[in-house]
Tab-separated table of C-alpha atoms in Angstrom:
chain	number	residue	atom	x	y	z
K	433	MET	CA	192.282	59.975	-10.363
K	434	ASP	CA	191.503	58.168	-7.126
K	435	HIS	CA	191.186	60.852	-4.431
K	436	SER	CA	192.400	58.503	-1.730
K	437	GLY	CA	195.872	59.417	-3.030
K	438	HIS	CA	195.428	62.941	-1.757
K	439	GLY	CA	195.705	61.700	1.796
K	440	GLU	CA	199.425	61.240	1.188
K	441	HIS	CA	199.756	65.012	0.953
K	442	GLY	CA	198.550	65.376	4.506
K	443	MET	CA	195.358	67.209	3.535
K	444	PRO	CA	191.754	66.451	4.469
K	445	MET	CA	189.866	64.323	1.968
K	446	ASP	CA	186.818	66.659	1.896
K	447	LEU	CA	187.687	70.334	1.665
K	448	PRO	CA	184.877	72.909	2.024
K	449	PRO	CA	184.002	75.077	-1.025
K	450	PHE	CA	186.915	77.323	-1.944
K	451	THR	CA	187.094	80.933	-0.771
K	452	LEU	CA	190.150	83.200	-0.791
K	453	GLY	CA	190.073	83.379	3.009
K	454	LYS	CA	190.170	79.573	3.304
K	455	GLY	CA	192.867	79.336	0.618
K	456	LEU	CA	195.169	81.738	2.471
K	457	GLU	CA	195.026	79.841	5.796
K	458	LEU	CA	198.394	78.433	6.864
K	459	SER	CA	199.142	74.869	5.789
K	460	ALA	CA	202.907	74.682	5.349
K	461	ASP	CA	204.545	72.215	2.998
K	462	PRO	CA	207.703	71.253	4.984
K	463	PHE	CA	209.947	71.164	1.895
K	464	PHE	CA	208.984	74.623	0.642
K	465	LEU	CA	208.822	76.138	4.135
K	466	ALA	CA	212.407	74.982	4.803
K	467	GLY	CA	213.524	76.190	1.350
K	468	CYS	CA	211.994	79.647	1.861
K	469	LEU	CA	213.524	80.052	5.327
K	470	VAL	CA	216.978	78.915	4.124
K	471	GLY	CA	216.763	81.261	1.105
K	472	LEU	CA	215.894	84.271	3.280
K	473	ALA	CA	218.559	83.367	5.875
K	474	LEU	CA	221.343	83.042	3.255
K	475	TYR	CA	220.351	86.294	1.547
K	476	GLY	CA	220.189	88.079	4.925
K	477	TRP	CA	223.650	86.695	5.808
K	478	GLY	CA	225.062	88.018	2.528
K	479	VAL	CA	223.610	91.514	3.029
K	480	ALA	CA	224.778	91.624	6.676
K	481	ARG	CA	228.290	90.549	5.615
K	482	LEU	CA	228.498	93.368	3.048
K	483	ARG	CA	227.221	95.920	5.557
K	484	ARG	CA	229.781	94.854	8.188
K	485	ARG	CA	232.463	95.357	5.545
K	486	GLY	CA	231.145	98.847	4.847
K	487	ASP	CA	229.794	97.942	1.379
K	488	ALA	CA	226.383	99.113	0.220
K	489	TRP	CA	223.662	96.804	-1.083
K	490	PRO	CA	220.523	98.325	-2.678
K	491	VAL	CA	217.484	98.048	-0.404
K	492	GLY	CA	215.297	97.526	-3.491
K	493	ARG	CA	217.085	94.274	-4.305
K	494	THR	CA	216.471	92.947	-0.800
K	495	VAL	CA	212.789	93.898	-1.079
K	496	PHE	CA	212.443	92.151	-4.466
K	497	PHE	CA	214.141	88.948	-3.269
K	498	THR	CA	212.067	88.842	-0.070
K	499	ALA	CA	208.870	89.377	-2.085
K	500	GLY	CA	209.924	86.538	-4.418
K	501	VAL	CA	210.426	84.113	-1.520
K	502	LEU	CA	207.144	85.196	0.102
K	503	SER	CA	205.294	84.648	-3.198
K	504	ILE	CA	206.515	81.026	-3.176
K	505	ALA	CA	205.443	80.648	0.469
K	506	LEU	CA	202.045	82.155	-0.410
K	507	VAL	CA	201.176	79.376	-2.872
K	508	MET	CA	203.069	76.468	-1.270
K	509	CYS	CA	202.686	77.063	2.499
K	510	THR	CA	198.969	77.882	2.635
K	511	LYS	CA	195.796	75.922	1.925
K	512	LEU	CA	196.144	77.042	-1.710
K	513	ASN	CA	198.485	74.052	-1.902
K	514	ASP	CA	195.805	71.742	-0.454
K	515	TYR	CA	193.084	73.059	-2.761
K	516	GLY	CA	195.543	72.893	-5.669
K	517	MET	CA	195.555	69.099	-5.318
K	518	VAL	CA	191.828	68.856	-6.115
K	519	MET	CA	191.050	72.078	-8.029
K	520	PHE	CA	192.656	72.711	-11.422
K	521	SER	CA	192.000	76.477	-11.153
K	522	VAL	CA	193.853	76.793	-7.825
K	523	HIS	CA	196.695	74.617	-9.122
K	524	MET	CA	196.970	76.967	-12.110
K	525	VAL	CA	197.323	79.957	-9.764
K	526	GLN	CA	200.176	78.093	-8.037
K	527	HIS	CA	201.808	77.252	-11.376
K	528	MET	CA	201.563	80.805	-12.742
K	529	VAL	CA	202.896	82.442	-9.573
K	530	ILE	CA	205.778	80.020	-9.045
K	531	SER	CA	206.862	79.941	-12.703
K	532	MET	CA	206.238	83.533	-13.798
K	533	LEU	CA	206.000	85.906	-10.833
K	534	SER	CA	208.365	84.403	-8.227
K	535	PRO	CA	211.324	84.036	-10.678
K	536	ILE	CA	211.060	87.679	-11.808
K	537	LEU	CA	211.080	88.954	-8.209
K	538	LEU	CA	213.931	86.620	-7.173
K	539	LEU	CA	216.058	87.638	-10.182
K	540	LEU	CA	215.540	91.358	-9.485
K	541	GLY	CA	217.016	90.594	-6.050
K	542	ALA	CA	220.353	89.663	-7.757
K	543	PRO	CA	221.161	86.697	-5.441
K	544	VAL	CA	224.146	85.521	-7.530
K	545	THR	CA	225.765	88.979	-7.472
K	546	LEU	CA	225.234	89.093	-3.709
K	547	ALA	CA	226.821	85.645	-3.290
K	548	LEU	CA	229.853	86.605	-5.405
K	549	ARG	CA	230.371	89.758	-3.341
K	550	ALA	CA	229.713	88.182	0.066
K	551	LEU	CA	231.558	84.843	-0.251
K	552	PRO	CA	235.249	85.095	0.645
K	553	PRO	CA	237.853	83.974	-1.956
K	554	ALA	CA	239.328	80.565	-1.049
K	555	GLY	CA	242.928	81.620	-1.674
K	556	ARG	CA	245.489	80.693	-4.321
K	557	GLY	CA	245.197	77.172	-5.712
K	558	ARG	CA	242.121	76.312	-3.662
K	559	LYS	CA	238.435	76.093	-4.535
K	560	GLY	CA	235.738	77.325	-2.196
K	561	PRO	CA	232.007	78.081	-2.673
K	562	ARG	CA	232.779	81.344	-4.529
K	563	GLU	CA	235.121	79.613	-7.006
K	564	LEU	CA	232.615	76.793	-7.582
K	565	LEU	CA	229.855	79.327	-8.246
K	566	LEU	CA	232.062	81.147	-10.792
K	567	ALA	CA	232.949	77.828	-12.460
K	568	VAL	CA	229.232	76.971	-12.805
K	569	LEU	CA	228.431	80.451	-14.204
K	570	HIS	CA	231.149	80.101	-16.866
K	571	SER	CA	230.443	76.442	-17.679
K	572	ARG	CA	229.289	75.185	-21.076
K	573	TYR	CA	226.239	73.670	-19.356
K	574	MET	CA	225.125	77.131	-18.184
K	575	LYS	CA	225.644	78.559	-21.685
K	576	ILE	CA	223.327	75.873	-23.080
K	577	ILE	CA	220.508	76.133	-20.525
K	578	THR	CA	220.361	79.957	-20.689
K	579	HIS	CA	220.340	80.110	-24.502
K	580	PRO	CA	216.955	80.997	-26.061
K	581	ALA	CA	217.155	77.853	-28.245
K	582	PHE	CA	216.805	75.937	-24.946
K	583	THR	CA	214.830	78.292	-22.674
K	584	ILE	CA	211.922	79.049	-25.027
K	585	PRO	CA	211.149	75.386	-25.979
K	586	MET	CA	211.529	74.357	-22.315
K	587	PHE	CA	209.134	77.123	-21.243
K	588	ILE	CA	206.554	75.922	-23.792
K	589	ALA	CA	207.082	72.187	-23.082
K	590	SER	CA	206.422	72.813	-19.375
K	591	LEU	CA	202.836	73.561	-20.354
K	592	TYR	CA	201.942	71.357	-23.304
K	593	GLY	CA	204.315	68.461	-22.566
K	594	LEU	CA	203.141	68.224	-18.965
K	595	TYR	CA	199.396	68.857	-18.912
K	596	PHE	CA	198.507	67.117	-22.164
K	597	THR	CA	200.421	63.887	-21.421
K	598	PRO	CA	200.114	61.230	-18.639
K	599	LEU	CA	203.179	62.773	-16.919
K	600	PHE	CA	201.034	65.264	-14.983
K	601	ASP	CA	198.816	62.531	-13.480
K	602	PHE	CA	201.903	60.511	-12.558
K	603	LEU	CA	203.496	63.466	-10.729
K	604	MET	CA	200.239	64.359	-8.958
K	605	GLY	CA	200.033	60.795	-7.610
K	606	SER	CA	202.707	61.309	-4.930
K	607	ARG	CA	204.015	64.035	-2.653
K	608	PRO	CA	207.615	63.881	-4.029
K	609	GLY	CA	206.173	64.037	-7.563
K	610	HIS	CA	204.131	67.138	-6.733
K	611	ILE	CA	207.122	68.847	-5.062
K	612	GLY	CA	209.351	67.930	-8.020
K	613	MET	CA	206.815	69.447	-10.443
K	614	MET	CA	206.675	72.743	-8.511
K	615	VAL	CA	210.482	72.919	-8.267
K	616	HIS	CA	210.610	72.327	-12.028
K	617	PHE	CA	208.167	75.219	-12.652
K	618	LEU	CA	210.348	77.534	-10.548
K	619	ALA	CA	213.577	76.414	-12.256
K	620	VAL	CA	212.111	76.836	-15.756
K	621	GLY	CA	210.904	80.329	-14.856
K	622	LEU	CA	214.337	81.279	-13.518
K	623	ILE	CA	216.272	80.087	-16.593
K	624	PHE	CA	213.711	81.681	-18.956
K	625	PHE	CA	213.713	85.130	-17.332
K	626	TRP	CA	217.380	85.268	-16.215
K	627	PRO	CA	218.897	86.099	-19.656
K	628	ILE	CA	216.012	88.489	-20.390
K	629	MET	CA	215.893	90.719	-17.319
K	630	GLY	CA	218.059	89.215	-14.581
K	631	VAL	CA	220.474	91.597	-12.850
K	632	ASP	CA	223.016	88.840	-12.189
K	633	PRO	CA	225.889	88.130	-14.601
K	634	GLY	CA	225.239	85.250	-16.973
K	635	PRO	CA	226.803	83.567	-19.996
K	636	HIS	CA	223.997	84.567	-22.382
K	637	ARG	CA	223.213	88.293	-22.288
K	638	PRO	CA	221.879	89.645	-25.608
K	639	GLY	CA	221.051	93.279	-26.374
K	640	TYR	CA	217.854	94.858	-25.062
K	641	VAL	CA	215.874	94.499	-28.312
K	642	MET	CA	216.742	90.771	-28.500
K	643	ARG	CA	215.676	90.343	-24.875
K	644	MET	CA	212.264	91.817	-25.666
K	645	LEU	CA	211.934	89.464	-28.644
K	646	GLU	CA	212.798	86.488	-26.394
K	647	LEU	CA	210.106	87.566	-23.947
K	648	PHE	CA	207.431	87.878	-26.626
K	649	ALA	CA	208.462	84.578	-28.246
K	650	GLY	CA	207.391	82.649	-25.137
K	651	MET	CA	204.374	84.553	-23.862
K	652	PRO	CA	201.783	83.831	-26.620
K	653	PHE	CA	202.068	80.088	-25.941
K	654	HIS	CA	200.746	80.686	-22.426
K	655	ALA	CA	197.747	82.496	-23.882
K	656	PHE	CA	197.107	79.706	-26.444
K	657	PHE	CA	197.346	77.100	-23.673
K	658	GLY	CA	194.759	78.985	-21.606
K	659	ILE	CA	192.418	79.313	-24.591
K	660	ALA	CA	192.749	75.564	-25.329
K	661	LEU	CA	191.614	74.764	-21.772
K	662	MET	CA	188.748	77.267	-21.917
K	663	MET	CA	187.437	75.937	-25.242
K	664	ALA	CA	187.636	72.223	-24.349
K	665	SER	CA	184.260	70.484	-24.083
K	666	GLU	CA	185.534	67.745	-21.732
K	667	PRO	CA	188.105	67.513	-18.903
K	668	MET	CA	191.599	67.391	-20.394
K	669	VAL	CA	193.543	66.446	-17.238
K	670	ARG	CA	192.560	63.184	-15.530
K	671	ALA	CA	193.803	64.312	-12.085
K	672	TYR	CA	191.006	66.928	-11.958
K	673	ALA	CA	188.293	65.019	-13.870
K	674	ASP	CA	186.363	64.054	-10.714
K	675	PRO	CA	186.498	66.848	-8.081
K	676	PRO	CA	185.264	65.976	-4.541
K	677	ALA	CA	181.531	66.680	-4.085
K	678	SER	CA	182.270	68.838	-1.010
K	679	LEU	CA	183.781	71.528	-3.265
K	680	GLY	CA	180.509	72.075	-5.115
K	681	ILE	CA	182.181	72.479	-8.543
K	682	THR	CA	182.152	70.651	-11.875
K	683	ALA	CA	185.349	69.541	-13.585
K	684	LEU	CA	184.555	71.533	-16.726
K	685	SER	CA	183.799	74.843	-14.977
K	686	ASP	CA	186.972	74.419	-12.898
K	687	GLN	CA	189.020	73.703	-16.044
K	688	ASN	CA	187.468	76.749	-17.732
K	689	ALA	CA	188.573	78.899	-14.773
K	690	ALA	CA	192.088	77.367	-14.945
K	691	GLY	CA	192.308	78.288	-18.632
K	692	GLY	CA	191.189	81.844	-17.892
K	693	ILE	CA	193.871	82.165	-15.201
K	694	ALA	CA	196.613	80.851	-17.535
K	695	TRP	CA	195.467	83.213	-20.308
K	696	ALA	CA	195.211	86.308	-18.094
K	697	PHE	CA	198.434	85.628	-16.214
K	698	SER	CA	200.542	85.621	-19.378
K	699	GLU	CA	200.087	89.420	-19.530
K	700	ILE	CA	201.283	90.204	-15.974
K	701	PRO	CA	204.916	89.025	-16.307
K	702	SER	CA	205.171	90.658	-19.747
K	703	VAL	CA	204.346	94.063	-18.258
K	704	LEU	CA	206.638	93.571	-15.221
K	705	VAL	CA	209.566	92.411	-17.361
K	706	LEU	CA	209.084	95.217	-19.889
K	707	ILE	CA	209.151	97.822	-17.096
K	708	ALA	CA	212.322	96.213	-15.659
K	709	LEU	CA	213.933	96.056	-19.127
K	710	VAL	CA	213.182	99.688	-19.979
K	711	PHE	CA	214.550	100.787	-16.598
K	712	GLN	CA	217.705	98.651	-17.046
K	713	TRP	CA	218.162	99.999	-20.587
K	714	TYR	CA	217.842	103.587	-19.320
K	715	ARG	CA	220.336	102.917	-16.505
K	716	SER	CA	222.764	101.331	-18.985
K	717	GLU	CA	222.564	104.376	-21.293
K	718	GLN	CA	223.125	106.679	-18.315
K	719	ARG	CA	226.212	104.724	-17.212
K	720	GLN	CA	227.581	104.791	-20.760
K	721	ALA	CA	227.101	108.564	-20.938
K	722	VAL	CA	228.922	108.997	-17.610
K	723	ARG	CA	231.804	106.794	-18.846
K	724	LYS	CA	232.117	108.882	-22.021
K	725	ASP	CA	232.130	112.113	-20.000
K	726	ARG	CA	234.862	110.754	-17.719
K	727	ALA	CA	236.936	109.640	-20.722
K	728	ALA	CA	236.521	113.101	-22.277
K	729	ASP	CA	237.670	114.743	-19.022
K	730	ARG	CA	240.708	112.454	-18.869
K	731	ASP	CA	241.959	112.863	-22.445
K	732	GLY	CA	240.875	116.473	-23.004
K	733	ASP	CA	238.096	115.334	-25.356
K	734	LYS	CA	240.263	113.882	-28.108
K	735	GLU	CA	237.160	112.820	-30.028
K	736	LEU	CA	236.020	116.469	-30.320
K	737	GLU	CA	239.547	117.609	-31.223
K	738	ALA	CA	239.773	114.963	-33.949
K	739	TYR	CA	236.410	116.029	-35.340
K	740	ASN	CA	237.462	119.702	-35.359
K	741	ALA	CA	240.712	118.761	-37.112
K	742	TYR	CA	238.683	116.828	-39.713
K	743	LEU	CA	236.480	119.886	-40.336
K	744	ALA	CA	239.566	122.101	-40.653
K	745	SER	CA	241.106	119.717	-43.225
K	746	LEU	CA	237.876	119.812	-45.281
K	747	GLN	CA	237.902	123.605	-45.168
K	748	ALA	CA	241.566	123.711	-46.241
K	749	ARG	CA	240.797	121.398	-49.175
K	750	SER	CA	237.897	123.537	-50.385
K	751	ARG	CA	240.090	126.675	-50.686
């Protein structure tokens, strides 16, 4: 790819060799900076509205959502974004974080639940933001895009269908294309992980065992993708086939590092999601036990009485 195109992204043509310190220097992408600030402001407004009303909102959810937004800012509003235009390995860090770490943290923040609780009802016969959000949640479209028959192939296609076709080079050729690609990674991550471990209500919510199977159905493809990059004997992505001399790297070593990052990163979300799932499963069992206890208190434990009556009838029959 002609590196003169990178000037459109507002970054210097010759970056010095990459170090973590240089990568973490501020270099804000206006689109993502605005998106992160708006996201935090809206979430903060929702929490403040609940508090004013005297309703509680778990601090943990606020922490998770904030961490999710900051993880997006970390890879899109620092020089990691600049280096990601010319280094495949740094781009892969961006991709993995924004598609696999950020969505998990955002979903654990339950933003949809917060919106449904904070937005005021529009009143009889009218439609406001809350009603529109409910309509979208219950729409056929949402049922389709959160179904594993859609989410798993989409998750896989975002790797193989993008990097191993000319589409990636086309998107990397312009700033809107690059932004669109990163937004796509985030959206795919959100719709993949939402039915599996999202706290928010959704149209597709299988049992806990099925959720674990959905998780493990997608993850190996990330590992295979990473291995394919690591084993390749020539550059597989044209955009990174000719890195600037100032970086002091070769295209093949950079691609090898990118493959290693993709392979290693597939394990991190699996562990995080499994921990979240086990915790949610435990909480669900606890709530069910409490509901049963309350029902027993209300009806004088009819289930136990019925069982005792059944035992008594068996005893009477055996005489």
